[in-house]
Amino acid sequence: MKNVVLALMLIVIVVVGFTRGWDNALAEVEKETTVSAFGEQIEAGPFSLVIDGVMMDTTCFDTTAEFPLCLKVKFHATNMSDRAIEDSAFATHLLDAGMLVVNENTQPLSTSMPYPRIERAIDGLNQGAFQPGIPGDYTAIWAVSDDVNRCDLAIVIKQASWVKSSLDGHRYWSLDNPLTAIPVCGGE
């Protein structure tokens, strides 16, 4: 049995060597991410999303001395599932827990908080839950440094899958690989 395990490990090492390593394999996966434009409808997990535009200003309470600007992504979202998407014991909403990401030159943008704050466009209050079938206009807000160049940014939307926990059998939405990226410059 020991020899079989060693032989399998050797085969994996040889295959990885011939394919130029794990980094190249990951780069190939990243290249498969599609590029979308503002105004396109994107189906991501339970959501139908349309990213309307991006603006930067200083009018949000998330700013600090290190991160004095607010990056605001305006979007339209509809929960297409048959259940509300709301806070849980393990994670917050999909949209503000990693489904929407901002990259700067293909790397995650440095922000004051790891995830955006989601506000309803109608009243500026935080979104509590996304009810099934009810569309809404929202803004995702990140506090960023003042040396950020808009043209280096892309809004990345990750896919989500409805999965079942192997520990206790409950079901939840789990984030997957990037689904699409929307370059900030040239897309508005």
Short mmCIF file of N, CA and C in Angstrom, two decimals:
data_model
loop_
_atom_site.label_atom_id
_atom_site.label_comp_id
_atom_site.label_asym_id
_atom_site.label_seq_id
_atom_site.Cartn_x
_atom_site.Cartn_y
_atom_site.Cartn_z
N MET A 1 0.83 -1.20 0.00
CA MET A 1 0.00 0.00 0.00
C MET A 1 0.87 1.26 0.00
N LYS A 2 1.97 1.20 0.77
CA LYS A 2 2.87 2.34 0.86
C LYS A 2 3.45 2.70 -0.51
N ASN A 3 3.78 1.66 -1.30
CA ASN A 3 4.35 1.91 -2.63
C ASN A 3 3.34 2.53 -3.58
N VAL A 4 2.05 2.14 -3.43
CA VAL A 4 1.00 2.71 -4.28
C VAL A 4 0.85 4.20 -3.99
N VAL A 5 0.86 4.56 -2.71
CA VAL A 5 0.74 5.97 -2.33
C VAL A 5 1.93 6.76 -2.87
N LEU A 6 3.12 6.23 -2.73
CA LEU A 6 4.32 6.91 -3.24
C LEU A 6 4.26 7.04 -4.76
N ALA A 7 3.79 6.01 -5.44
CA ALA A 7 3.68 6.07 -6.90
C ALA A 7 2.67 7.14 -7.32
N LEU A 8 1.53 7.22 -6.62
CA LEU A 8 0.54 8.25 -6.94
C LEU A 8 1.10 9.65 -6.70
N MET A 9 1.84 9.80 -5.61
CA MET A 9 2.45 11.12 -5.33
C MET A 9 3.44 11.48 -6.43
N LEU A 10 4.21 10.52 -6.88
CA LEU A 10 5.19 10.77 -7.94
C LEU A 10 4.47 11.16 -9.24
N ILE A 11 3.37 10.49 -9.54
CA ILE A 11 2.60 10.83 -10.75
C ILE A 11 2.06 12.25 -10.66
N VAL A 12 1.54 12.64 -9.50
CA VAL A 12 1.04 14.01 -9.32
C VAL A 12 2.16 15.02 -9.53
N ILE A 13 3.32 14.74 -8.96
CA ILE A 13 4.47 15.66 -9.10
C ILE A 13 4.88 15.78 -10.57
N VAL A 14 4.92 14.68 -11.28
CA VAL A 14 5.30 14.71 -12.69
C VAL A 14 4.27 15.50 -13.51
N VAL A 15 2.98 15.25 -13.27
CA VAL A 15 1.93 15.95 -14.01
C VAL A 15 1.99 17.45 -13.73
N VAL A 16 2.16 17.83 -12.46
CA VAL A 16 2.27 19.25 -12.11
C VAL A 16 3.50 19.87 -12.78
N GLY A 17 4.60 19.12 -12.82
CA GLY A 17 5.80 19.61 -13.48
C GLY A 17 5.60 19.85 -14.97
N PHE A 18 4.92 18.92 -15.63
CA PHE A 18 4.67 19.07 -17.07
C PHE A 18 3.69 20.19 -17.39
N THR A 19 2.80 20.50 -16.46
CA THR A 19 1.84 21.57 -16.70
C THR A 19 2.34 22.91 -16.19
N ARG A 20 3.60 22.99 -15.83
CA ARG A 20 4.28 24.21 -15.38
C ARG A 20 3.84 24.68 -13.99
N GLY A 21 3.30 23.77 -13.17
CA GLY A 21 3.06 24.09 -11.76
C GLY A 21 1.66 24.54 -11.42
N TRP A 22 1.42 24.62 -10.10
CA TRP A 22 0.11 25.01 -9.57
C TRP A 22 -0.24 26.45 -9.91
N ASP A 23 0.75 27.34 -9.87
CA ASP A 23 0.47 28.75 -10.15
C ASP A 23 -0.09 28.94 -11.55
N ASN A 24 0.45 28.23 -12.52
CA ASN A 24 -0.06 28.33 -13.88
C ASN A 24 -1.46 27.75 -13.99
N ALA A 25 -1.71 26.67 -13.26
CA ALA A 25 -3.06 26.09 -13.27
C ALA A 25 -4.05 27.09 -12.70
N LEU A 26 -3.70 27.78 -11.60
CA LEU A 26 -4.58 28.79 -11.02
C LEU A 26 -4.75 29.98 -11.97
N ALA A 27 -3.68 30.37 -12.65
CA ALA A 27 -3.77 31.47 -13.61
C ALA A 27 -4.71 31.11 -14.76
N GLU A 28 -4.69 29.85 -15.20
CA GLU A 28 -5.59 29.43 -16.26
C GLU A 28 -7.05 29.52 -15.81
N VAL A 29 -7.32 29.15 -14.55
CA VAL A 29 -8.67 29.25 -14.02
C VAL A 29 -9.10 30.71 -13.98
N GLU A 30 -8.19 31.60 -13.53
CA GLU A 30 -8.51 33.03 -13.46
C GLU A 30 -8.79 33.60 -14.85
N LYS A 31 -8.08 33.10 -15.87
CA LYS A 31 -8.30 33.60 -17.23
C LYS A 31 -9.70 33.26 -17.74
N GLU A 32 -10.31 32.21 -17.17
CA GLU A 32 -11.63 31.80 -17.61
C GLU A 32 -12.73 32.73 -17.13
N THR A 33 -12.43 33.64 -16.20
CA THR A 33 -13.41 34.59 -15.73
C THR A 33 -13.81 35.50 -16.89
N THR A 34 -15.09 35.61 -17.13
CA THR A 34 -15.55 36.43 -18.25
C THR A 34 -15.46 37.91 -17.88
N VAL A 35 -15.55 38.75 -18.88
CA VAL A 35 -15.58 40.20 -18.67
C VAL A 35 -16.96 40.67 -19.09
N SER A 36 -17.59 41.42 -18.21
CA SER A 36 -18.92 41.96 -18.47
C SER A 36 -18.84 43.48 -18.49
N ALA A 37 -19.95 44.10 -18.81
CA ALA A 37 -20.02 45.56 -18.86
C ALA A 37 -21.14 46.05 -17.94
N PHE A 38 -21.09 47.32 -17.61
CA PHE A 38 -22.16 47.91 -16.82
C PHE A 38 -23.48 47.74 -17.58
N GLY A 39 -24.53 47.45 -16.85
CA GLY A 39 -25.85 47.30 -17.44
C GLY A 39 -26.20 45.89 -17.89
N GLU A 40 -25.22 44.98 -17.91
CA GLU A 40 -25.51 43.58 -18.28
C GLU A 40 -26.13 42.85 -17.11
N GLN A 41 -27.09 41.99 -17.40
CA GLN A 41 -27.68 41.16 -16.35
C GLN A 41 -26.78 39.96 -16.11
N ILE A 42 -26.47 39.71 -14.83
CA ILE A 42 -25.57 38.63 -14.45
C ILE A 42 -26.30 37.74 -13.46
N GLU A 43 -26.36 36.45 -13.77
CA GLU A 43 -26.96 35.48 -12.86
C GLU A 43 -25.84 34.89 -12.01
N ALA A 44 -25.86 35.21 -10.71
CA ALA A 44 -24.82 34.75 -9.79
C ALA A 44 -25.49 34.11 -8.59
N GLY A 45 -25.43 32.79 -8.52
CA GLY A 45 -26.07 32.08 -7.42
C GLY A 45 -27.54 32.43 -7.38
N PRO A 46 -28.04 32.89 -6.23
CA PRO A 46 -29.46 33.19 -6.11
C PRO A 46 -29.85 34.55 -6.66
N PHE A 47 -28.88 35.35 -7.08
CA PHE A 47 -29.16 36.72 -7.47
C PHE A 47 -29.12 36.94 -8.97
N SER A 48 -29.98 37.81 -9.43
CA SER A 48 -29.88 38.40 -10.74
C SER A 48 -29.38 39.82 -10.47
N LEU A 49 -28.20 40.13 -10.99
CA LEU A 49 -27.55 41.41 -10.70
C LEU A 49 -27.34 42.22 -11.97
N VAL A 50 -27.48 43.52 -11.83
CA VAL A 50 -27.10 44.46 -12.88
C VAL A 50 -26.29 45.56 -12.20
N ILE A 51 -25.01 45.66 -12.55
CA ILE A 51 -24.16 46.70 -11.99
C ILE A 51 -24.36 47.95 -12.85
N ASP A 52 -24.83 49.03 -12.21
CA ASP A 52 -25.18 50.24 -12.95
C ASP A 52 -24.03 51.23 -13.10
N GLY A 53 -23.14 51.30 -12.12
CA GLY A 53 -22.06 52.26 -12.22
C GLY A 53 -21.26 52.35 -10.94
N VAL A 54 -20.18 53.13 -11.01
CA VAL A 54 -19.26 53.30 -9.89
C VAL A 54 -18.99 54.78 -9.72
N MET A 55 -18.94 55.23 -8.47
CA MET A 55 -18.54 56.61 -8.20
C MET A 55 -17.65 56.63 -6.97
N MET A 56 -16.84 57.68 -6.86
CA MET A 56 -15.97 57.86 -5.70
C MET A 56 -16.22 59.25 -5.13
N ASP A 57 -16.38 59.32 -3.79
CA ASP A 57 -16.54 60.60 -3.12
C ASP A 57 -16.15 60.44 -1.65
N THR A 58 -16.45 61.41 -0.84
CA THR A 58 -16.10 61.37 0.58
C THR A 58 -17.33 61.37 1.47
N THR A 59 -18.49 61.06 0.91
CA THR A 59 -19.74 61.19 1.66
C THR A 59 -20.24 59.86 2.21
N CYS A 60 -19.43 59.20 3.03
CA CYS A 60 -19.91 58.03 3.75
C CYS A 60 -19.19 57.98 5.09
N PHE A 61 -19.79 57.32 6.06
CA PHE A 61 -19.20 57.31 7.39
C PHE A 61 -18.14 56.23 7.56
N ASP A 62 -17.80 55.50 6.49
CA ASP A 62 -16.79 54.44 6.57
C ASP A 62 -15.37 54.98 6.46
N THR A 63 -15.20 56.25 6.12
CA THR A 63 -13.87 56.78 5.86
C THR A 63 -13.04 56.93 7.13
N THR A 64 -11.72 56.84 6.95
CA THR A 64 -10.75 57.06 8.02
C THR A 64 -9.61 57.88 7.41
N ALA A 65 -8.62 58.23 8.22
CA ALA A 65 -7.47 58.97 7.70
C ALA A 65 -6.73 58.16 6.63
N GLU A 66 -6.63 56.85 6.84
CA GLU A 66 -5.94 55.99 5.89
C GLU A 66 -6.78 55.70 4.64
N PHE A 67 -8.11 55.68 4.81
CA PHE A 67 -9.04 55.38 3.72
C PHE A 67 -10.08 56.50 3.62
N PRO A 68 -9.69 57.66 3.04
CA PRO A 68 -10.59 58.83 3.05
C PRO A 68 -11.65 58.88 1.95
N LEU A 69 -11.58 57.98 0.97
CA LEU A 69 -12.55 58.01 -0.13
C LEU A 69 -13.55 56.86 -0.02
N CYS A 70 -14.74 57.10 -0.55
CA CYS A 70 -15.77 56.06 -0.61
C CYS A 70 -15.90 55.60 -2.05
N LEU A 71 -15.73 54.31 -2.26
CA LEU A 71 -15.98 53.71 -3.56
C LEU A 71 -17.39 53.13 -3.49
N LYS A 72 -18.28 53.64 -4.34
CA LYS A 72 -19.69 53.22 -4.31
C LYS A 72 -20.04 52.53 -5.63
N VAL A 73 -20.51 51.31 -5.51
CA VAL A 73 -20.94 50.53 -6.67
C VAL A 73 -22.46 50.46 -6.60
N LYS A 74 -23.11 51.04 -7.58
CA LYS A 74 -24.58 51.04 -7.63
C LYS A 74 -25.02 49.82 -8.44
N PHE A 75 -25.99 49.07 -7.89
CA PHE A 75 -26.44 47.87 -8.58
C PHE A 75 -27.91 47.59 -8.29
N HIS A 76 -28.47 46.77 -9.15
CA HIS A 76 -29.86 46.31 -9.04
C HIS A 76 -29.78 44.81 -8.76
N ALA A 77 -30.48 44.33 -7.73
CA ALA A 77 -30.43 42.92 -7.37
C ALA A 77 -31.82 42.37 -7.15
N THR A 78 -32.02 41.14 -7.59
CA THR A 78 -33.25 40.41 -7.32
C THR A 78 -32.87 39.03 -6.80
N ASN A 79 -33.42 38.67 -5.66
CA ASN A 79 -33.22 37.34 -5.11
C ASN A 79 -34.12 36.39 -5.89
N MET A 80 -33.51 35.52 -6.70
CA MET A 80 -34.27 34.61 -7.56
C MET A 80 -34.56 33.28 -6.89
N SER A 81 -34.09 33.09 -5.66
CA SER A 81 -34.33 31.81 -4.96
C SER A 81 -35.72 31.82 -4.33
N ASP A 82 -36.04 30.74 -3.67
CA ASP A 82 -37.36 30.64 -3.04
C ASP A 82 -37.30 30.92 -1.54
N ARG A 83 -36.21 31.51 -1.07
CA ARG A 83 -36.08 31.82 0.36
C ARG A 83 -35.34 33.14 0.54
N ALA A 84 -35.57 33.77 1.68
CA ALA A 84 -34.88 35.03 1.99
C ALA A 84 -33.40 34.77 2.18
N ILE A 85 -32.59 35.73 1.77
CA ILE A 85 -31.16 35.68 2.01
C ILE A 85 -30.90 36.72 3.10
N GLU A 86 -30.52 36.25 4.28
CA GLU A 86 -30.36 37.16 5.41
C GLU A 86 -29.18 36.74 6.26
N ASP A 87 -28.95 37.51 7.33
CA ASP A 87 -27.86 37.17 8.25
C ASP A 87 -28.05 35.78 8.81
N SER A 88 -26.94 35.11 9.07
CA SER A 88 -26.98 33.79 9.70
C SER A 88 -25.90 33.74 10.77
N ALA A 89 -25.82 32.64 11.45
CA ALA A 89 -24.82 32.49 12.51
C ALA A 89 -23.41 32.38 11.94
N PHE A 90 -23.28 31.98 10.69
CA PHE A 90 -21.96 31.70 10.13
C PHE A 90 -21.42 32.80 9.22
N ALA A 91 -22.29 33.53 8.57
CA ALA A 91 -21.82 34.57 7.63
C ALA A 91 -22.95 35.57 7.43
N THR A 92 -22.58 36.72 6.94
CA THR A 92 -23.60 37.71 6.62
C THR A 92 -24.08 37.47 5.19
N HIS A 93 -24.79 38.42 4.63
CA HIS A 93 -25.33 38.26 3.29
C HIS A 93 -24.24 37.89 2.30
N LEU A 94 -24.64 37.21 1.26
CA LEU A 94 -23.70 36.89 0.19
C LEU A 94 -23.08 38.14 -0.41
N LEU A 95 -23.90 39.14 -0.69
CA LEU A 95 -23.40 40.30 -1.41
C LEU A 95 -22.40 41.11 -0.61
N ASP A 96 -22.49 41.09 0.74
CA ASP A 96 -21.51 41.84 1.50
C ASP A 96 -20.57 40.94 2.28
N ALA A 97 -20.45 39.69 1.86
CA ALA A 97 -19.50 38.78 2.50
C ALA A 97 -18.61 38.10 1.46
N GLY A 98 -18.33 38.79 0.39
CA GLY A 98 -17.37 38.26 -0.57
C GLY A 98 -17.90 38.00 -1.96
N MET A 99 -19.19 38.10 -2.20
CA MET A 99 -19.71 37.87 -3.55
C MET A 99 -19.36 39.04 -4.46
N LEU A 100 -19.35 40.25 -3.91
CA LEU A 100 -18.92 41.43 -4.65
C LEU A 100 -17.54 41.82 -4.12
N VAL A 101 -16.57 41.89 -5.00
CA VAL A 101 -15.19 42.20 -4.63
C VAL A 101 -14.68 43.27 -5.60
N VAL A 102 -13.80 44.12 -5.12
CA VAL A 102 -13.14 45.09 -6.01
C VAL A 102 -11.67 44.70 -6.11
N ASN A 103 -11.21 44.51 -7.34
CA ASN A 103 -9.80 44.22 -7.58
C ASN A 103 -9.11 45.44 -8.16
N GLU A 104 -7.85 45.61 -7.79
CA GLU A 104 -7.01 46.65 -8.36
C GLU A 104 -5.86 45.94 -9.05
N ASN A 105 -5.82 46.03 -10.38
CA ASN A 105 -4.81 45.33 -11.17
C ASN A 105 -4.78 43.84 -10.82
N THR A 106 -5.92 43.21 -10.81
CA THR A 106 -6.14 41.78 -10.57
C THR A 106 -5.89 41.32 -9.13
N GLN A 107 -5.58 42.22 -8.22
CA GLN A 107 -5.39 41.88 -6.81
C GLN A 107 -6.49 42.55 -5.98
N PRO A 108 -6.90 41.93 -4.87
CA PRO A 108 -7.94 42.57 -4.05
C PRO A 108 -7.53 43.97 -3.61
N LEU A 109 -8.44 44.90 -3.75
CA LEU A 109 -8.20 46.30 -3.38
C LEU A 109 -8.10 46.42 -1.87
N SER A 110 -7.15 47.21 -1.39
CA SER A 110 -7.00 47.46 0.03
C SER A 110 -8.09 48.42 0.47
N THR A 111 -8.90 47.99 1.45
CA THR A 111 -10.01 48.78 1.95
C THR A 111 -10.02 48.77 3.47
N SER A 112 -10.83 49.63 4.07
CA SER A 112 -10.89 49.69 5.53
C SER A 112 -11.54 48.45 6.13
N MET A 113 -12.47 47.85 5.42
CA MET A 113 -13.14 46.64 5.87
C MET A 113 -13.05 45.61 4.74
N PRO A 114 -13.01 44.33 5.07
CA PRO A 114 -12.84 43.32 4.01
C PRO A 114 -14.03 43.22 3.06
N TYR A 115 -15.23 43.60 3.54
CA TYR A 115 -16.42 43.48 2.71
C TYR A 115 -17.14 44.82 2.67
N PRO A 116 -17.95 45.03 1.64
CA PRO A 116 -18.66 46.30 1.54
C PRO A 116 -19.85 46.38 2.48
N ARG A 117 -20.29 47.59 2.72
CA ARG A 117 -21.56 47.82 3.39
C ARG A 117 -22.59 47.99 2.28
N ILE A 118 -23.73 47.31 2.42
CA ILE A 118 -24.78 47.38 1.40
C ILE A 118 -25.90 48.28 1.91
N GLU A 119 -26.22 49.30 1.13
CA GLU A 119 -27.32 50.22 1.48
C GLU A 119 -28.41 50.13 0.43
N ARG A 120 -29.64 50.29 0.89
CA ARG A 120 -30.76 50.40 -0.04
C ARG A 120 -30.73 51.80 -0.66
N ALA A 121 -30.96 51.90 -1.96
CA ALA A 121 -30.94 53.20 -2.63
C ALA A 121 -32.11 54.07 -2.20
N ILE A 122 -33.21 53.45 -1.85
CA ILE A 122 -34.42 54.22 -1.54
C ILE A 122 -34.29 55.05 -0.27
N ASP A 123 -33.56 54.56 0.74
CA ASP A 123 -33.48 55.29 2.01
C ASP A 123 -32.08 55.33 2.62
N GLY A 124 -31.10 54.68 2.03
CA GLY A 124 -29.74 54.70 2.55
C GLY A 124 -29.51 53.84 3.77
N LEU A 125 -30.49 53.06 4.17
CA LEU A 125 -30.33 52.18 5.33
C LEU A 125 -29.68 50.87 4.91
N ASN A 126 -29.06 50.18 5.87
CA ASN A 126 -28.46 48.89 5.57
C ASN A 126 -29.54 47.90 5.17
N GLN A 127 -29.21 47.04 4.23
CA GLN A 127 -30.16 46.04 3.77
C GLN A 127 -30.17 44.89 4.76
N GLY A 128 -31.35 44.55 5.30
CA GLY A 128 -31.46 43.49 6.29
C GLY A 128 -31.59 42.11 5.68
N ALA A 129 -32.36 41.98 4.64
CA ALA A 129 -32.53 40.68 3.98
C ALA A 129 -33.03 40.92 2.56
N PHE A 130 -32.69 39.99 1.69
CA PHE A 130 -33.15 40.05 0.30
C PHE A 130 -34.29 39.05 0.17
N GLN A 131 -35.52 39.55 0.04
CA GLN A 131 -36.70 38.70 -0.03
C GLN A 131 -36.81 38.09 -1.43
N PRO A 132 -37.36 36.88 -1.54
CA PRO A 132 -37.47 36.22 -2.84
C PRO A 132 -38.31 37.02 -3.82
N GLY A 133 -37.78 37.19 -5.02
CA GLY A 133 -38.52 37.81 -6.11
C GLY A 133 -38.71 39.30 -6.05
N ILE A 134 -38.24 39.96 -5.00
CA ILE A 134 -38.43 41.40 -4.87
C ILE A 134 -37.17 42.12 -5.33
N PRO A 135 -37.24 42.85 -6.45
CA PRO A 135 -36.07 43.57 -6.95
C PRO A 135 -35.81 44.82 -6.12
N GLY A 136 -34.57 45.26 -6.15
CA GLY A 136 -34.24 46.49 -5.44
C GLY A 136 -32.96 47.11 -5.97
N ASP A 137 -32.82 48.39 -5.70
CA ASP A 137 -31.60 49.13 -6.07
C ASP A 137 -30.77 49.32 -4.81
N TYR A 138 -29.48 49.06 -4.92
CA TYR A 138 -28.59 49.06 -3.76
C TYR A 138 -27.27 49.73 -4.12
N THR A 139 -26.50 50.04 -3.07
CA THR A 139 -25.15 50.56 -3.23
C THR A 139 -24.22 49.78 -2.33
N ALA A 140 -23.14 49.25 -2.89
CA ALA A 140 -22.09 48.60 -2.10
C ALA A 140 -21.01 49.65 -1.88
N ILE A 141 -20.58 49.82 -0.62
CA ILE A 141 -19.65 50.91 -0.27
C ILE A 141 -18.40 50.35 0.40
N TRP A 142 -17.25 50.74 -0.14
CA TRP A 142 -15.95 50.42 0.44
C TRP A 142 -15.23 51.73 0.71
N ALA A 143 -14.52 51.85 1.83
CA ALA A 143 -13.64 53.00 2.07
C ALA A 143 -12.26 52.63 1.52
N VAL A 144 -11.70 53.51 0.68
CA VAL A 144 -10.43 53.22 0.00
C VAL A 144 -9.47 54.39 0.17
N SER A 145 -8.20 54.14 -0.15
CA SER A 145 -7.19 55.20 -0.05
C SER A 145 -7.37 56.21 -1.18
N ASP A 146 -6.80 57.40 -1.00
CA ASP A 146 -6.99 58.47 -2.00
C ASP A 146 -6.08 58.34 -3.21
N ASP A 147 -5.20 57.33 -3.23
CA ASP A 147 -4.34 57.15 -4.40
C ASP A 147 -4.86 56.07 -5.35
N VAL A 148 -6.10 55.65 -5.17
CA VAL A 148 -6.69 54.64 -6.04
C VAL A 148 -7.01 55.25 -7.41
N ASN A 149 -6.58 54.57 -8.46
CA ASN A 149 -6.86 54.98 -9.83
C ASN A 149 -8.06 54.17 -10.33
N ARG A 150 -9.14 54.86 -10.64
CA ARG A 150 -10.37 54.19 -11.09
C ARG A 150 -10.11 53.21 -12.23
N CYS A 151 -9.22 53.57 -13.13
CA CYS A 151 -8.99 52.75 -14.32
C CYS A 151 -8.23 51.46 -14.01
N ASP A 152 -7.73 51.31 -12.80
CA ASP A 152 -7.07 50.07 -12.38
C ASP A 152 -8.04 49.13 -11.69
N LEU A 153 -9.30 49.53 -11.54
CA LEU A 153 -10.26 48.76 -10.76
C LEU A 153 -11.20 47.93 -11.63
N ALA A 154 -11.62 46.81 -11.06
CA ALA A 154 -12.64 45.96 -11.68
C ALA A 154 -13.54 45.42 -10.58
N ILE A 155 -14.83 45.41 -10.83
CA ILE A 155 -15.80 44.81 -9.91
C ILE A 155 -15.87 43.33 -10.26
N VAL A 156 -15.60 42.48 -9.29
CA VAL A 156 -15.61 41.03 -9.51
C VAL A 156 -16.83 40.44 -8.80
N ILE A 157 -17.58 39.63 -9.54
CA ILE A 157 -18.73 38.95 -8.97
C ILE A 157 -18.42 37.47 -8.92
N LYS A 158 -18.54 36.90 -7.71
CA LYS A 158 -18.29 35.48 -7.54
C LYS A 158 -19.58 34.69 -7.66
N GLN A 159 -19.45 33.48 -8.13
CA GLN A 159 -20.59 32.57 -8.21
C GLN A 159 -20.89 32.02 -6.82
N ALA A 160 -22.10 31.59 -6.58
CA ALA A 160 -22.47 30.96 -5.31
C ALA A 160 -23.26 29.70 -5.60
N SER A 161 -23.07 28.70 -4.75
CA SER A 161 -23.77 27.43 -4.91
C SER A 161 -24.54 27.10 -3.64
N TRP A 162 -25.68 26.48 -3.82
CA TRP A 162 -26.51 26.02 -2.70
C TRP A 162 -25.96 24.67 -2.29
N VAL A 163 -25.35 24.58 -1.10
CA VAL A 163 -24.66 23.37 -0.68
C VAL A 163 -25.25 22.83 0.62
N LYS A 164 -24.89 21.61 0.92
CA LYS A 164 -25.36 20.94 2.14
C LYS A 164 -24.15 20.68 3.03
N SER A 165 -24.27 21.07 4.29
CA SER A 165 -23.19 20.86 5.24
C SER A 165 -23.00 19.38 5.52
N SER A 166 -21.76 18.92 5.49
CA SER A 166 -21.48 17.53 5.83
C SER A 166 -21.48 17.31 7.34
N LEU A 167 -21.46 18.40 8.11
CA LEU A 167 -21.46 18.26 9.57
C LEU A 167 -22.86 18.05 10.14
N ASP A 168 -23.80 18.91 9.76
CA ASP A 168 -25.13 18.80 10.36
C ASP A 168 -26.27 18.74 9.34
N GLY A 169 -25.95 18.75 8.07
CA GLY A 169 -26.97 18.59 7.04
C GLY A 169 -27.72 19.84 6.64
N HIS A 170 -27.44 21.00 7.29
CA HIS A 170 -28.16 22.21 6.88
C HIS A 170 -27.64 22.70 5.53
N ARG A 171 -28.47 23.48 4.85
CA ARG A 171 -28.10 23.99 3.53
C ARG A 171 -27.82 25.48 3.63
N TYR A 172 -26.89 25.96 2.78
CA TYR A 172 -26.51 27.36 2.78
C TYR A 172 -25.86 27.69 1.45
N TRP A 173 -25.73 29.00 1.19
CA TRP A 173 -25.06 29.46 -0.03
C TRP A 173 -23.57 29.55 0.25
N SER A 174 -22.77 28.97 -0.63
CA SER A 174 -21.32 28.99 -0.50
C SER A 174 -20.72 29.69 -1.72
N LEU A 175 -19.75 30.57 -1.48
CA LEU A 175 -19.12 31.29 -2.59
C LEU A 175 -18.14 30.41 -3.33
N ASP A 176 -18.12 30.57 -4.65
CA ASP A 176 -17.25 29.80 -5.52
C ASP A 176 -16.23 30.72 -6.18
N ASN A 177 -15.78 30.33 -7.34
CA ASN A 177 -14.80 31.10 -8.11
C ASN A 177 -15.42 32.35 -8.72
N PRO A 178 -14.58 33.30 -9.11
CA PRO A 178 -15.11 34.49 -9.80
C PRO A 178 -15.90 34.10 -11.05
N LEU A 179 -17.04 34.73 -11.22
CA LEU A 179 -17.91 34.47 -12.35
C LEU A 179 -17.62 35.46 -13.48
N THR A 180 -17.51 36.73 -13.12
CA THR A 180 -17.26 37.76 -14.12
C THR A 180 -16.60 38.96 -13.48
N ALA A 181 -15.94 39.76 -14.28
CA ALA A 181 -15.32 41.00 -13.83
C ALA A 181 -15.82 42.15 -14.72
N ILE A 182 -16.07 43.29 -14.09
CA ILE A 182 -16.51 44.46 -14.84
C ILE A 182 -15.48 45.56 -14.67
N PRO A 183 -14.70 45.87 -15.72
CA PRO A 183 -13.72 46.95 -15.61
C PRO A 183 -14.43 48.28 -15.36
N VAL A 184 -13.90 49.07 -14.43
CA VAL A 184 -14.54 50.34 -14.08
C VAL A 184 -14.42 51.36 -15.20
N CYS A 185 -13.26 51.49 -15.80
CA CYS A 185 -13.09 52.45 -16.91
C CYS A 185 -13.58 51.85 -18.21
N GLY A 186 -14.27 52.66 -18.97
CA GLY A 186 -14.74 52.21 -20.27
C GLY A 186 -16.04 51.44 -20.23
N GLY A 187 -16.53 51.13 -19.02
CA GLY A 187 -17.75 50.35 -18.94
C GLY A 187 -18.98 51.20 -18.66
N GLU A 188 -18.79 52.46 -18.29
CA GLU A 188 -19.94 53.30 -17.93
C GLU A 188 -20.43 54.10 -19.12
#
